[in-house]
PDB file of C-alpha atoms and ligand atoms in Angstrom:
ATOM      1  CA  SER A  26     -11.742 -11.033  -4.442  1.00 62.00           C
ATOM      2  CA  GLN A  27     -10.911 -14.141  -6.690  1.00 63.00           C
ATOM      3  CA  GLN A  28      -9.246 -11.586  -9.109  1.00 62.00           C
ATOM      4  CA  GLU A  29      -7.125 -10.515  -6.975  1.00 58.00           C
ATOM      5  CA  GLN A  30      -5.146 -13.859  -5.854  1.00 62.00           C
ATOM      6  CA  ALA A  31      -5.372 -15.543  -9.218  1.00 68.00           C
ATOM      7  CA  GLY A  32      -4.157 -11.937 -10.756  1.00 87.00           C
ATOM      8  CA  PHE A  33      -4.797 -10.460 -14.127  1.00 95.00           C
ATOM      9  CA  GLU A  34      -4.079 -12.215 -17.420  1.00 94.00           C
ATOM     10  CA  GLU A  35      -2.922  -9.484 -19.695  1.00 93.00           C
ATOM     11  CA  ARG A  36      -4.232 -12.016 -22.896  1.00 94.00           C
ATOM     12  CA  HIS A  37      -7.577 -10.358 -21.509  1.00 96.00           C
ATOM     13  CA  LEU A  38      -6.585  -7.009 -20.285  1.00 95.00           C
ATOM     14  CA  ARG A  39      -7.420  -4.697 -23.755  1.00 95.00           C
ATOM     15  CA  TYR A  40      -5.742  -1.089 -24.148  1.00 96.00           C
ATOM     16  CA  ILE A  41      -8.647   1.919 -24.575  1.00 97.00           C
ATOM     17  CA  SER A  42      -6.759   4.968 -23.703  1.00 98.00           C
ATOM     18  CA  LEU A  43      -3.697   6.098 -21.843  1.00 97.00           C
ATOM     19  CA  LEU A  44      -4.934   8.398 -18.459  1.00 97.00           C
ATOM     20  CA  GLY A  45      -1.467   9.793 -17.488  1.00 95.00           C
ATOM     21  CA  LYS A  46       1.989   9.825 -17.027  1.00 91.00           C
ATOM     22  CA  GLY A  47       3.781  10.161 -14.283  1.00 82.00           C
ATOM     23  CA  ASN A  48       7.667   9.627 -13.261  1.00 75.00           C
ATOM     24  CA  PHE A  49       7.542   6.098 -12.532  1.00 79.00           C
ATOM     25  CA  GLY A  50       5.506   4.719 -16.235  1.00 85.00           C
ATOM     26  CA  SER A  51       1.955   5.736 -17.138  1.00 92.00           C
ATOM     27  CA  VAL A  52      -2.102   4.810 -16.255  1.00 96.00           C
ATOM     28  CA  GLU A  53      -4.360   3.256 -19.189  1.00 97.00           C
ATOM     29  CA  LEU A  54      -7.909   2.638 -19.353  1.00 98.00           C
ATOM     30  CA  CYS A  55      -7.747  -0.938 -20.073  1.00 97.00           C
ATOM     31  CA  CYS A  56     -10.952  -2.929 -20.286  1.00 97.00           C
ATOM     32  CA  TYR A  57     -10.664  -6.410 -18.618  1.00 97.00           C
ATOM     33  CA  ASP A  58     -12.866  -9.260 -20.366  1.00 96.00           C
ATOM     34  CA  PRO A  59     -12.210 -12.865 -19.582  1.00 95.00           C
ATOM     35  CA  LEU A  60     -15.295 -13.764 -21.195  1.00 95.00           C
ATOM     36  CA  GLY A  61     -14.131 -12.200 -24.297  1.00 93.00           C
ATOM     37  CA  ASP A  62     -17.942 -11.007 -24.586  1.00 93.00           C
ATOM     38  CA  ASN A  63     -17.081  -6.881 -24.306  1.00 89.00           C
ATOM     39  CA  THR A  64     -19.283  -7.933 -20.611  1.00 92.00           C
ATOM     40  CA  GLY A  65     -15.799  -6.487 -19.198  1.00 96.00           C
ATOM     41  CA  GLU A  66     -15.366  -4.408 -16.321  1.00 97.00           C
ATOM     42  CA  LEU A  67     -13.003  -1.184 -16.676  1.00 98.00           C
ATOM     43  CA  VAL A  68     -10.088  -0.824 -14.723  1.00 98.00           C
ATOM     44  CA  ALA A  69      -6.716   1.802 -14.711  1.00 98.00           C
ATOM     45  CA  VAL A  70      -3.659  -0.246 -15.370  1.00 97.00           C
ATOM     46  CA  LYS A  71      -0.212   1.527 -13.807  1.00 94.00           C
ATOM     47  CA  LYS A  72       2.772   0.491 -16.453  1.00 91.00           C
ATOM     48  CA  LEU A  73       5.875   0.953 -14.343  1.00 84.00           C
ATOM     49  CA  GLN A  74       8.452   1.856 -17.450  1.00 75.00           C
ATOM     50  CA  PRO A  75      10.872  -0.656 -18.501  1.00 68.00           C
ATOM     51  CA  SER A  76      14.209   0.883 -16.257  1.00 66.00           C
ATOM     52  CA  LYS A  77      16.260   0.777 -13.951  1.00 61.00           C
ATOM     53  CA  GLN A  78      16.044  -2.342 -10.854  1.00 66.00           C
ATOM     54  CA  SER A  79      15.099   0.229  -8.696  1.00 69.00           C
ATOM     55  CA  SER A  80      12.171   1.334  -9.796  1.00 79.00           C
ATOM     56  CA  MET A  81      10.811  -1.726  -9.783  1.00 82.00           C
ATOM     57  CA  ASP A  82      11.967  -2.259  -6.128  1.00 85.00           C
ATOM     58  CA  ASP A  83       9.943   0.675  -5.557  1.00 85.00           C
ATOM     59  CA  PHE A  84       7.022  -0.206  -8.033  1.00 87.00           C
ATOM     60  CA  LYS A  85       6.813  -3.835  -5.768  1.00 89.00           C
ATOM     61  CA  LYS A  86       6.582  -1.479  -2.679  1.00 89.00           C
ATOM     62  CA  GLU A  87       3.795   0.562  -3.928  1.00 89.00           C
ATOM     63  CA  VAL A  88       2.065  -2.334  -4.456  1.00 92.00           C
ATOM     64  CA  LYS A  89       2.447  -3.786  -1.058  1.00 92.00           C
ATOM     65  CA  THR A  90       1.237  -1.062   0.337  1.00 91.00           C
ATOM     66  CA  LEU A  91      -2.054  -0.396  -1.599  1.00 93.00           C
ATOM     67  CA  SER A  92      -3.032  -3.980  -1.277  1.00 94.00           C
ATOM     68  CA  VAL A  93      -3.178  -4.047   2.762  1.00 95.00           C
ATOM     69  CA  LEU A  94      -5.145  -0.068   2.392  1.00 97.00           C
ATOM     70  CA  HIS A  95      -8.944  -0.287   2.677  1.00 97.00           C
ATOM     71  CA  SER A  96     -10.657   3.094   2.354  1.00 98.00           C
ATOM     72  CA  GLU A  97     -13.839   4.722   0.974  1.00 98.00           C
ATOM     73  CA  TYR A  98     -11.642   7.235   0.960  1.00 98.00           C
ATOM     74  CA  ILE A  99      -8.364   5.976  -0.528  1.00 98.00           C
ATOM     75  CA  VAL A 100      -8.221   4.205  -4.702  1.00 97.00           C
ATOM     76  CA  LYS A 101      -9.269   0.126  -4.667  1.00 97.00           C
ATOM     77  CA  TYR A 102      -6.303  -2.049  -5.451  1.00 96.00           C
ATOM     78  CA  LYS A 103      -7.289  -4.730  -7.638  1.00 97.00           C
ATOM     79  CA  GLY A 104      -4.443  -7.158  -8.095  1.00 96.00           C
ATOM     80  CA  VAL A 105      -1.573  -7.429 -10.402  1.00 94.00           C
ATOM     81  CA  CYS A 106      -0.977  -8.701 -13.660  1.00 94.00           C
ATOM     82  CA  TYR A 107       2.440 -10.384 -14.813  1.00 88.00           C
ATOM     83  CA  SER A 108       3.837  -9.938 -18.422  1.00 81.00           C
ATOM     84  CA  MET A 109       7.087 -10.902 -20.345  1.00 75.00           C
ATOM     85  CA  GLY A 110       6.760 -14.215 -17.746  1.00 70.00           C
ATOM     86  CA  ARG A 111       6.754 -12.651 -14.607  1.00 69.00           C
ATOM     87  CA  LEU A 112       9.898 -10.696 -15.668  1.00 72.00           C
ATOM     88  CA  SER A 113       7.609  -6.762 -16.176  1.00 80.00           C
ATOM     89  CA  MET A 114       4.409  -5.778 -13.482  1.00 86.00           C
ATOM     90  CA  SER A 115       1.345  -3.964 -13.700  1.00 92.00           C
ATOM     91  CA  LEU A 116      -0.754  -2.680 -11.216  1.00 93.00           C
ATOM     92  CA  VAL A 117      -4.393  -3.421 -11.656  1.00 96.00           C
ATOM     93  CA  MET A 118      -6.942  -1.039  -9.628  1.00 97.00           C
ATOM     94  CA  GLU A 119     -10.175   0.534  -9.502  1.00 97.00           C
ATOM     95  CA  TYR A 120     -11.067   3.096 -12.212  1.00 98.00           C
ATOM     96  CA  LEU A 121     -12.469   6.345 -11.415  1.00 98.00           C
ATOM     97  CA  PRO A 122     -14.688   7.981 -14.154  1.00 95.00           C
ATOM     98  CA  TYR A 123     -14.171  11.703 -12.782  1.00 97.00           C
ATOM     99  CA  GLY A 124     -10.396  11.545 -13.333  1.00 96.00           C
ATOM    100  CA  SER A 125      -7.972  13.920 -11.172  1.00 95.00           C
ATOM    101  CA  LEU A 126      -9.017  16.528  -8.790  1.00 97.00           C
ATOM    102  CA  ILE A 127      -7.607  19.214 -10.671  1.00 96.00           C
ATOM    103  CA  GLY A 128      -9.160  19.180 -14.221  1.00 95.00           C
ATOM    104  CA  TYR A 129     -12.578  18.185 -12.282  1.00 97.00           C
ATOM    105  CA  LEU A 130     -12.255  21.471 -10.633  1.00 96.00           C
ATOM    106  CA  GLU A 131     -10.623  23.527 -13.343  1.00 92.00           C
ATOM    107  CA  ASN A 132     -13.892  21.884 -15.546  1.00 93.00           C
ATOM    108  CA  ASN A 133     -16.595  22.186 -13.289  1.00 95.00           C
ATOM    109  CA  ARG A 134     -15.909  25.523 -11.744  1.00 94.00           C
ATOM    110  CA  HIS A 135     -19.580  26.534 -11.694  1.00 94.00           C
ATOM    111  CA  LYS A 136     -20.588  22.922  -9.430  1.00 93.00           C
ATOM    112  CA  VAL A 137     -18.250  23.213  -7.010  1.00 97.00           C
ATOM    113  CA  ASN A 138     -19.051  25.676  -3.634  1.00 95.00           C
ATOM    114  CA  THR A 139     -17.361  26.398  -0.579  1.00 96.00           C
ATOM    115  CA  ARG A 140     -19.631  23.182   0.839  1.00 95.00           C
ATOM    116  CA  ARG A 141     -18.499  20.665  -1.803  1.00 97.00           C
ATOM    117  CA  MET A 142     -15.315  21.780  -1.509  1.00 97.00           C
ATOM    118  CA  LEU A 143     -14.988  21.327   2.394  1.00 98.00           C
ATOM    119  CA  LEU A 144     -16.529  18.095   1.241  1.00 98.00           C
ATOM    120  CA  PHE A 145     -13.683  16.684  -0.584  1.00 98.00           C
ATOM    121  CA  ALA A 146     -11.342  17.817   2.045  1.00 98.00           C
ATOM    122  CA  SER A 147     -13.039  16.430   4.599  1.00 98.00           C
ATOM    123  CA  GLN A 148     -12.360  13.422   2.964  1.00 98.00           C
ATOM    124  CA  ILE A 149      -9.037  13.839   1.857  1.00 98.00           C
ATOM    125  CA  CYS A 150      -8.504  14.213   5.695  1.00 98.00           C
ATOM    126  CA  LYS A 151     -10.225  10.928   6.592  1.00 98.00           C
ATOM    127  CA  GLY A 152      -8.155   8.981   3.745  1.00 98.00           C
ATOM    128  CA  MET A 153      -4.800  10.680   5.985  1.00 98.00           C
ATOM    129  CA  GLU A 154      -6.133   9.533   9.124  1.00 98.00           C
ATOM    130  CA  TYR A 155      -6.711   5.644   7.717  1.00 98.00           C
ATOM    131  CA  LEU A 156      -3.055   6.588   6.253  1.00 97.00           C
ATOM    132  CA  GLN A 157      -1.171   7.763   9.640  1.00 97.00           C
ATOM    133  CA  SER A 158      -3.145   5.146  11.681  1.00 97.00           C
ATOM    134  CA  LEU A 159      -1.542   2.116   9.968  1.00 97.00           C
ATOM    135  CA  ARG A 160       1.677   4.770  10.278  1.00 96.00           C
ATOM    136  CA  PHE A 161       2.103   5.448   6.911  1.00 96.00           C
ATOM    137  CA  VAL A 162       3.731   8.532   6.102  1.00 97.00           C
ATOM    138  CA  HIS A 163       2.112   9.794   2.010  1.00 96.00           C
ATOM    139  CA  ARG A 164       4.948  12.449   1.237  1.00 95.00           C
ATOM    140  CA  ASP A 165       3.392  13.162  -1.869  1.00 95.00           C
ATOM    141  CA  LEU A 166      -0.311  14.619  -0.981  1.00 97.00           C
ATOM    142  CA  ALA A 167      -1.058  17.316  -3.588  1.00 97.00           C
ATOM    143  CA  ALA A 168      -4.522  17.694  -5.943  1.00 97.00           C
ATOM    144  CA  ARG A 169      -2.967  15.642  -8.410  1.00 95.00           C
ATOM    145  CA  ASN A 170      -2.888  12.687  -6.785  1.00 96.00           C
ATOM    146  CA  ILE A 171      -6.348  13.153  -5.648  1.00 98.00           C
ATOM    147  CA  LEU A 172      -8.923  11.272  -7.889  1.00 98.00           C
ATOM    148  CA  VAL A 173     -12.949  12.384  -8.404  1.00 98.00           C
ATOM    149  CA  ALA A 174     -15.011   9.173  -7.824  1.00 98.00           C
ATOM    150  CA  SER A 175     -18.398  11.212  -8.070  1.00 97.00           C
ATOM    151  CA  GLU A 176     -19.594  14.715  -7.952  1.00 97.00           C
ATOM    152  CA  SER A 177     -19.269  13.751  -3.574  1.00 97.00           C
ATOM    153  CA  LEU A 178     -16.771  11.331  -3.294  1.00 98.00           C
ATOM    154  CA  VAL A 179     -12.678  11.883  -3.866  1.00 98.00           C
ATOM    155  CA  LYS A 180      -9.717   9.732  -3.256  1.00 98.00           C
ATOM    156  CA  ILE A 181      -6.519   9.685  -2.686  1.00 98.00           C
ATOM    157  CA  GLY A 182      -4.875   7.924  -5.574  1.00 94.00           C
ATOM    158  CA  ASP A 183      -1.307   7.828  -5.801  1.00 92.00           C
ATOM    159  CA  PHE A 184       0.986   5.980  -3.168  1.00 89.00           C
ATOM    160  CA  GLY A 185       4.594   5.998  -5.178  1.00 85.00           C
ATOM    161  CA  LEU A 186       6.351   7.720  -2.984  1.00 87.00           C
ATOM    162  CA  THR A 187       4.190   6.731   0.411  1.00 89.00           C
ATOM    163  CA  LYS A 188       6.406   4.990   3.454  1.00 92.00           C
ATOM    164  CA  ILE A 189       6.498   3.529   6.613  1.00 92.00           C
ATOM    165  CA  ILE A 190       7.509   4.990   9.818  1.00 95.00           C
ATOM    166  CA  PRO A 191       9.756   2.419  11.645  1.00 93.00           C
ATOM    167  CA  CYS A 192       7.996   1.797  14.902  1.00 91.00           C
ATOM    168  CA  ASN A 193      11.220   3.080  16.789  1.00 93.00           C
ATOM    169  CA  LYS A 194      10.870   6.867  15.354  1.00 95.00           C
ATOM    170  CA  GLU A 195       8.453   9.752  14.854  1.00 95.00           C
ATOM    171  CA  TYR A 196       9.377  10.675  11.478  1.00 96.00           C
ATOM    172  CA  TYR A 197      10.698   8.668   8.393  1.00 93.00           C
ATOM    173  CA  ARG A 198      14.654  10.620   6.621  1.00 92.00           C
ATOM    174  CA  VAL A 199      14.528   9.651   3.238  1.00 88.00           C
ATOM    175  CA  THR A 200      17.857   9.043   0.962  1.00 79.00           C
ATOM    176  CA  GLN A 201      17.219   9.271  -2.355  1.00 68.00           C
ATOM    177  CA  PRO A 202      16.738  12.890  -3.901  1.00 61.00           C
ATOM    178  CA  GLY A 203      14.448  11.752  -6.321  1.00 68.00           C
ATOM    179  CA  GLU A 204      11.372  13.960  -8.101  1.00 70.00           C
ATOM    180  CA  SER A 205      10.661  15.960  -5.194  1.00 83.00           C
ATOM    181  CA  PRO A 206       7.833  18.170  -5.323  1.00 91.00           C
ATOM    182  CA  ILE A 207       9.482  21.175  -2.899  1.00 95.00           C
ATOM    183  CA  PHE A 208       6.148  23.662  -3.331  1.00 97.00           C
ATOM    184  CA  TRP A 209       4.364  20.472  -1.197  1.00 97.00           C
ATOM    185  CA  TYR A 210       7.053  19.891   1.188  1.00 97.00           C
ATOM    186  CA  ALA A 211       7.302  20.987   4.710  1.00 98.00           C
ATOM    187  CA  PRO A 212      10.162  23.283   6.191  1.00 98.00           C
ATOM    188  CA  GLU A 213      11.893  19.842   8.122  1.00 97.00           C
ATOM    189  CA  SER A 214      11.101  18.175   4.789  1.00 97.00           C
ATOM    190  CA  ILE A 215      13.372  20.501   2.303  1.00 96.00           C
ATOM    191  CA  THR A 216      16.164  20.792   5.039  1.00 95.00           C
ATOM    192  CA  GLU A 217      16.705  17.573   6.617  1.00 95.00           C
ATOM    193  CA  SER A 218      14.491  15.371   3.926  1.00 95.00           C
ATOM    194  CA  ARG A 219      12.254  14.235   7.302  1.00 97.00           C
ATOM    195  CA  PHE A 220       9.337  13.340   6.246  1.00 97.00           C
ATOM    196  CA  SER A 221       6.277  12.239   9.220  1.00 98.00           C
ATOM    197  CA  HIS A 222       2.392  12.363   9.977  1.00 98.00           C
ATOM    198  CA  GLU A 223       3.053  16.566  10.262  1.00 98.00           C
ATOM    199  CA  SER A 224       4.883  16.889   7.315  1.00 98.00           C
ATOM    200  CA  ASP A 225       2.160  15.054   5.683  1.00 98.00           C
ATOM    201  CA  VAL A 226      -0.389  18.138   7.319  1.00 98.00           C
ATOM    202  CA  TRP A 227       2.033  20.813   5.837  1.00 98.00           C
ATOM    203  CA  SER A 228       1.280  19.362   2.354  1.00 98.00           C
ATOM    204  CA  PHE A 229      -2.815  18.620   3.459  1.00 98.00           C
ATOM    205  CA  GLY A 230      -2.439  22.799   3.965  1.00 98.00           C
ATOM    206  CA  VAL A 231      -1.238  23.022   0.440  1.00 98.00           C
ATOM    207  CA  VAL A 232      -3.803  20.597  -0.647  1.00 98.00           C
ATOM    208  CA  LEU A 233      -6.740  23.399   0.984  1.00 98.00           C
ATOM    209  CA  HIS A 234      -4.791  25.842  -1.129  1.00 98.00           C
ATOM    210  CA  GLU A 235      -5.534  24.491  -4.280  1.00 98.00           C
ATOM    211  CA  LEU A 236      -9.556  23.145  -3.048  1.00 98.00           C
ATOM    212  CA  PHE A 237     -10.271  26.616  -2.485  1.00 98.00           C
ATOM    213  CA  SER A 238      -8.506  27.881  -5.580  1.00 97.00           C
ATOM    214  CA  TYR A 239     -10.209  25.770  -7.752  1.00 97.00           C
ATOM    215  CA  CYS A 240      -6.714  23.903  -9.138  1.00 96.00           C
ATOM    216  CA  ASP A 241      -6.059  27.520 -11.557  1.00 95.00           C
ATOM    217  CA  ILE A 242      -3.144  27.335 -12.870  1.00 92.00           C
ATOM    218  CA  ASN A 243      -2.236  31.239 -11.608  1.00 93.00           C
ATOM    219  CA  SER A 244      -2.674  30.288  -8.283  1.00 93.00           C
ATOM    220  CA  ASN A 245      -0.364  27.250  -8.307  1.00 95.00           C
ATOM    221  CA  PRO A 246       1.730  27.081  -5.328  1.00 97.00           C
ATOM    222  CA  LYS A 247       4.706  26.374  -7.651  1.00 95.00           C
ATOM    223  CA  ARG A 248       3.725  29.255  -9.488  1.00 95.00           C
ATOM    224  CA  LEU A 249       3.131  31.782  -6.287  1.00 97.00           C
ATOM    225  CA  PHE A 250       5.780  30.618  -5.175  1.00 96.00           C
ATOM    226  CA  MET A 251       8.351  31.255  -7.419  1.00 93.00           C
ATOM    227  CA  GLN A 252       7.128  34.341  -8.220  1.00 94.00           C
ATOM    228  CA  GLU A 253       7.976  35.344  -4.490  1.00 93.00           C
ATOM    229  CA  ILE A 254      11.553  33.617  -5.146  1.00 91.00           C
ATOM    230  CA  GLY A 255      12.067  35.233  -8.046  1.00 86.00           C
ATOM    231  CA  HIS A 256      12.359  38.930  -6.596  1.00 68.00           C
ATOM    232  CA  ASN A 257      14.677  37.821  -4.302  1.00 63.00           C
ATOM    233  CA  MET A 258      17.187  35.370  -5.891  1.00 65.00           C
ATOM    234  CA  GLN A 259      20.189  35.120  -3.698  1.00 65.00           C
ATOM    235  CA  THR A 260      21.067  31.245  -3.029  1.00 66.00           C
ATOM    236  CA  PRO A 261      21.629  29.211  -5.910  1.00 73.00           C
ATOM    237  CA  SER A 262      19.360  26.469  -5.006  1.00 88.00           C
ATOM    238  CA  ILE A 263      15.409  27.167  -5.009  1.00 91.00           C
ATOM    239  CA  SER A 264      14.633  24.643  -2.551  1.00 92.00           C
ATOM    240  CA  LEU A 265      17.219  27.079   0.217  1.00 92.00           C
ATOM    241  CA  HIS A 266      15.483  30.002  -1.385  1.00 92.00           C
ATOM    242  CA  LEU A 267      12.308  28.178  -0.593  1.00 95.00           C
ATOM    243  CA  ALA A 268      13.252  27.069   3.262  1.00 95.00           C
ATOM    244  CA  ASN A 269      14.785  30.594   3.183  1.00 94.00           C
ATOM    245  CA  ILE A 270      11.299  32.420   2.769  1.00 95.00           C
ATOM    246  CA  LEU A 271       8.825  29.727   4.786  1.00 98.00           C
ATOM    247  CA  LYS A 272      11.347  30.490   7.915  1.00 98.00           C
ATOM    248  CA  ASN A 273      10.916  34.275   7.461  1.00 97.00           C
ATOM    249  CA  ASN A 274       7.255  33.566   7.365  1.00 98.00           C
ATOM    250  CA  TRP A 275       6.406  34.318   4.150  1.00 98.00           C
ATOM    251  CA  ARG A 276       3.192  31.703   3.428  1.00 98.00           C
ATOM    252  CA  LEU A 277       0.887  30.983   0.105  1.00 98.00           C
ATOM    253  CA  PRO A 278      -1.800  34.194   0.078  1.00 98.00           C
ATOM    254  CA  ALA A 279      -5.502  33.554   0.934  1.00 98.00           C
ATOM    255  CA  PRO A 280      -7.316  32.178  -2.362  1.00 97.00           C
ATOM    256  CA  PRO A 281      -9.791  34.825  -3.890  1.00 95.00           C
ATOM    257  CA  ASP A 282     -13.227  34.131  -2.197  1.00 95.00           C
ATOM    258  CA  CYS A 283     -11.532  31.750   0.773  1.00 97.00           C
ATOM    259  CA  PRO A 284     -13.364  31.565   4.126  1.00 96.00           C
ATOM    260  CA  PRO A 285     -10.953  33.571   6.031  1.00 97.00           C
ATOM    261  CA  LYS A 286     -11.951  30.403   8.673  1.00 97.00           C
ATOM    262  CA  VAL A 287     -10.610  27.730   6.136  1.00 98.00           C
ATOM    263  CA  TYR A 288      -7.208  29.955   5.588  1.00 98.00           C
ATOM    264  CA  GLY A 289      -6.795  30.213   9.419  1.00 98.00           C
ATOM    265  CA  MET A 290      -6.621  26.232   9.104  1.00 98.00           C
ATOM    266  CA  MET A 291      -4.224  25.935   6.128  1.00 98.00           C
ATOM    267  CA  LYS A 292      -2.282  28.518   8.302  1.00 98.00           C
ATOM    268  CA  GLU A 293      -2.249  26.369  11.065  1.00 98.00           C
ATOM    269  CA  CYS A 294      -1.273  23.196   8.912  1.00 98.00           C
ATOM    270  CA  TRP A 295       1.392  25.508   7.888  1.00 98.00           C
ATOM    271  CA  GLN A 296       3.241  26.401  11.129  1.00 98.00           C
ATOM    272  CA  TYR A 297       6.932  26.293  11.186  1.00 98.00           C
ATOM    273  CA  ASN A 298       7.496  24.070  14.071  1.00 98.00           C
ATOM    274  CA  PHE A 299       5.695  20.890  13.058  1.00 98.00           C
ATOM    275  CA  THR A 300       4.707  20.418  16.900  1.00 98.00           C
ATOM    276  CA  GLU A 301       2.820  22.878  16.249  1.00 98.00           C
ATOM    277  CA  ARG A 302       0.884  21.556  13.819  1.00 98.00           C
ATOM    278  CA  PRO A 303      -3.139  20.516  14.112  1.00 98.00           C
ATOM    279  CA  CYS A 304      -3.347  16.444  13.445  1.00 98.00           C
ATOM    280  CA  PHE A 305      -5.929  14.797  10.541  1.00 98.00           C
ATOM    281  CA  SER A 306      -8.314  14.233  13.144  1.00 97.00           C
ATOM    282  CA  LEU A 307      -8.680  17.955  14.432  1.00 98.00           C
ATOM    283  CA  LEU A 308      -8.813  19.406  10.791  1.00 98.00           C
ATOM    284  CA  GLY A 309     -11.764  16.432  10.177  1.00 98.00           C
ATOM    285  CA  ASN A 310     -13.423  18.036  12.929  1.00 97.00           C
ATOM    286  CA  GLN A 311     -12.819  21.960  11.967  1.00 98.00           C
ATOM    287  CA  ILE A 312     -14.032  20.844   8.834  1.00 98.00           C
ATOM    288  CA  GLU A 313     -17.154  19.524  10.439  1.00 96.00           C
ATOM    289  CA  VAL A 314     -17.807  22.576  12.013  1.00 96.00           C
ATOM    290  CA  ILE A 315     -17.148  25.195   9.487  1.00 96.00           C
ATOM    291  CA  MET A 316     -19.279  22.828   7.177  1.00 95.00           C
ATOM    292  CA  GLN A 317     -22.021  22.951   9.532  1.00 94.00           C
ATOM    293  CA  ASP A 318     -21.254  26.775   9.812  1.00 91.00           C
ATOM    294  CA  GLU A 319     -21.775  26.823   5.695  1.00 88.00           C
ATOM    295  CA  ARG A 320     -25.297  25.304   6.423  1.00 87.00           C
ATOM    296  CA  ASP A 321     -26.580  27.877   9.010  1.00 88.00           C
ATOM    297  CA  ASN A 322     -25.559  30.235   6.783  1.00 84.00           C
ATOM    298  CA  PHE A 323     -26.494  29.043   3.421  1.00 76.00           C
ATOM    299  CA  LYS A 324     -30.428  28.954   5.370  1.00 75.00           C
ATOM    300  CA  GLY A 325     -29.882  32.323   5.314  1.00 55.00           C
TER     301      GLY A 325
HETATM  302  C1  4HZ B  76      -0.783   8.688 -13.311  1.00 93.13           C
HETATM  303  C2  4HZ B  76      -1.943   8.957 -13.565  1.00 93.13           C
HETATM  304  N1  4HZ B  76      -2.242  10.165 -14.326  1.00 93.13           N
HETATM  305  C3  4HZ B  76      -3.988  10.166 -14.395  1.00 93.13           C
HETATM  306  N2  4HZ B  76      -5.053   9.369 -13.485  1.00 93.13           N
HETATM  307  C4  4HZ B  76      -6.084  10.011 -14.452  1.00 93.13           C
HETATM  308  C5  4HZ B  76      -6.762   8.697 -13.542  1.00 93.13           C
HETATM  309  C6  4HZ B  76      -8.771   8.695 -14.063  1.00 93.13           C
HETATM  310  N3  4HZ B  76      -9.128   8.108 -13.860  1.00 93.13           N
HETATM  311  C7  4HZ B  76      -8.658   6.520 -13.061  1.00 93.13           C
HETATM  312  N4  4HZ B  76      -8.428   5.946 -11.975  1.00 93.13           N
HETATM  313  C8  4HZ B  76      -7.724   5.348 -11.188  1.00 93.13           C
HETATM  314  C9  4HZ B  76      -6.727   5.954 -11.302  1.00 93.13           C
HETATM  315 CL1  4HZ B  76      -5.113   5.422 -10.555  1.00 93.13          CL
HETATM  316  C10 4HZ B  76      -5.956   7.069 -12.086  1.00 93.13           C
HETATM  317  C11 4HZ B  76      -7.111   7.894 -13.047  1.00 93.13           C
HETATM  318  N5  4HZ B  76      -6.390  11.231 -14.636  1.00 93.13           N
HETATM  319  C12 4HZ B  76      -5.389  11.663 -15.281  1.00 93.13           C
HETATM  320  C13 4HZ B  76      -4.654  11.526 -15.016  1.00 93.13           C
HETATM  321  F1  4HZ B  76      -3.099  12.229 -15.425  1.00 93.13           F
HETATM  322  C14 4HZ B  76      -2.245   8.983 -12.198  1.00 93.13           C
HETATM  323  O1  4HZ B  76      -2.044   7.463 -11.148  1.00 93.13           O
HETATM  324  N6  4HZ B  76      -2.234   9.812 -11.077  1.00 93.13           N
HETATM  325  C15 4HZ B  76      -2.523  10.225  -9.818  1.00 93.13           C
HETATM  326  C16 4HZ B  76      -4.285   9.706  -9.820  1.00 93.13           C
HETATM  327  F2  4HZ B  76      -4.511   8.685  -9.988  1.00 93.13           F
HETATM  328  F3  4HZ B  76      -3.969   9.744  -8.032  1.00 93.13           F
HETATM  329  F4  4HZ B  76      -4.359  11.076  -9.798  1.00 93.13           F
END
């Protein structure tokens, strides 16, 4: 849009409320009202906390990533807003009124049945398939990073850790440890910092688990893994323990009332050997088949 070219002017951005905080800064709900007559539009503004230069570089990369992504299953980038004389910048995105998937599932358990969850899962799958087609590795696929656009549409909403896989390789190796969401990480990501489309598939399996657990705090992946690890505390670091139990083939248990075929799909995503994990297009097809079964059974 012409707005993207021009950029958003800070003086027309009116703060409404804080939507949430991340380890980068915060996201605020604002009204962009250049005419000053309240005909403006609601936008989500991601403000970088004024900190070390590196986060500004990461932030610029995130803006670059988001600005090339065009998919109905990915939150829309609208532009940037410079302030403090181009010293600080904010990322302006579409505002999704239903909020993050975690909050939505907690408050709408009654409205979300198996078919609705499978619809959400297939949309996340399609978003990831699109991301993979551009050689992006998300590295932070989790329910907390999925946004709800409507009762029948979810979008991938955060690309803070997304990296591009170099052309001559099939994976991305990170150096900086940062805030690692290790309970969503594939074993090779925990032990070798190796990230790939296959490690994104592992995380997708964990998102499926969160979905079918209604993001219930008691079945949160971190809590379930820590319960398992807690029983055999030996090595000092949690990530080594986690890698250990995964190597010994312990996996998150099936969520209550989870359809067996869906739990089977999770287990496929959690194959220890990344070459044996399904790809997103195969997962997308499997979900469509289960959705059809659910429709048939539903008719009874
Ligand atoms: C830190 C911010 N946290 C939150 N954001 C929102 C939100 C509602 N509506 C939104 N519309 C566009 C955006 Cl970008 C965010 C929201 N709601 C609750 C939050 F805790 C965030 O970006 N979370 C990552 C992701 F967006 F993927 F959920």
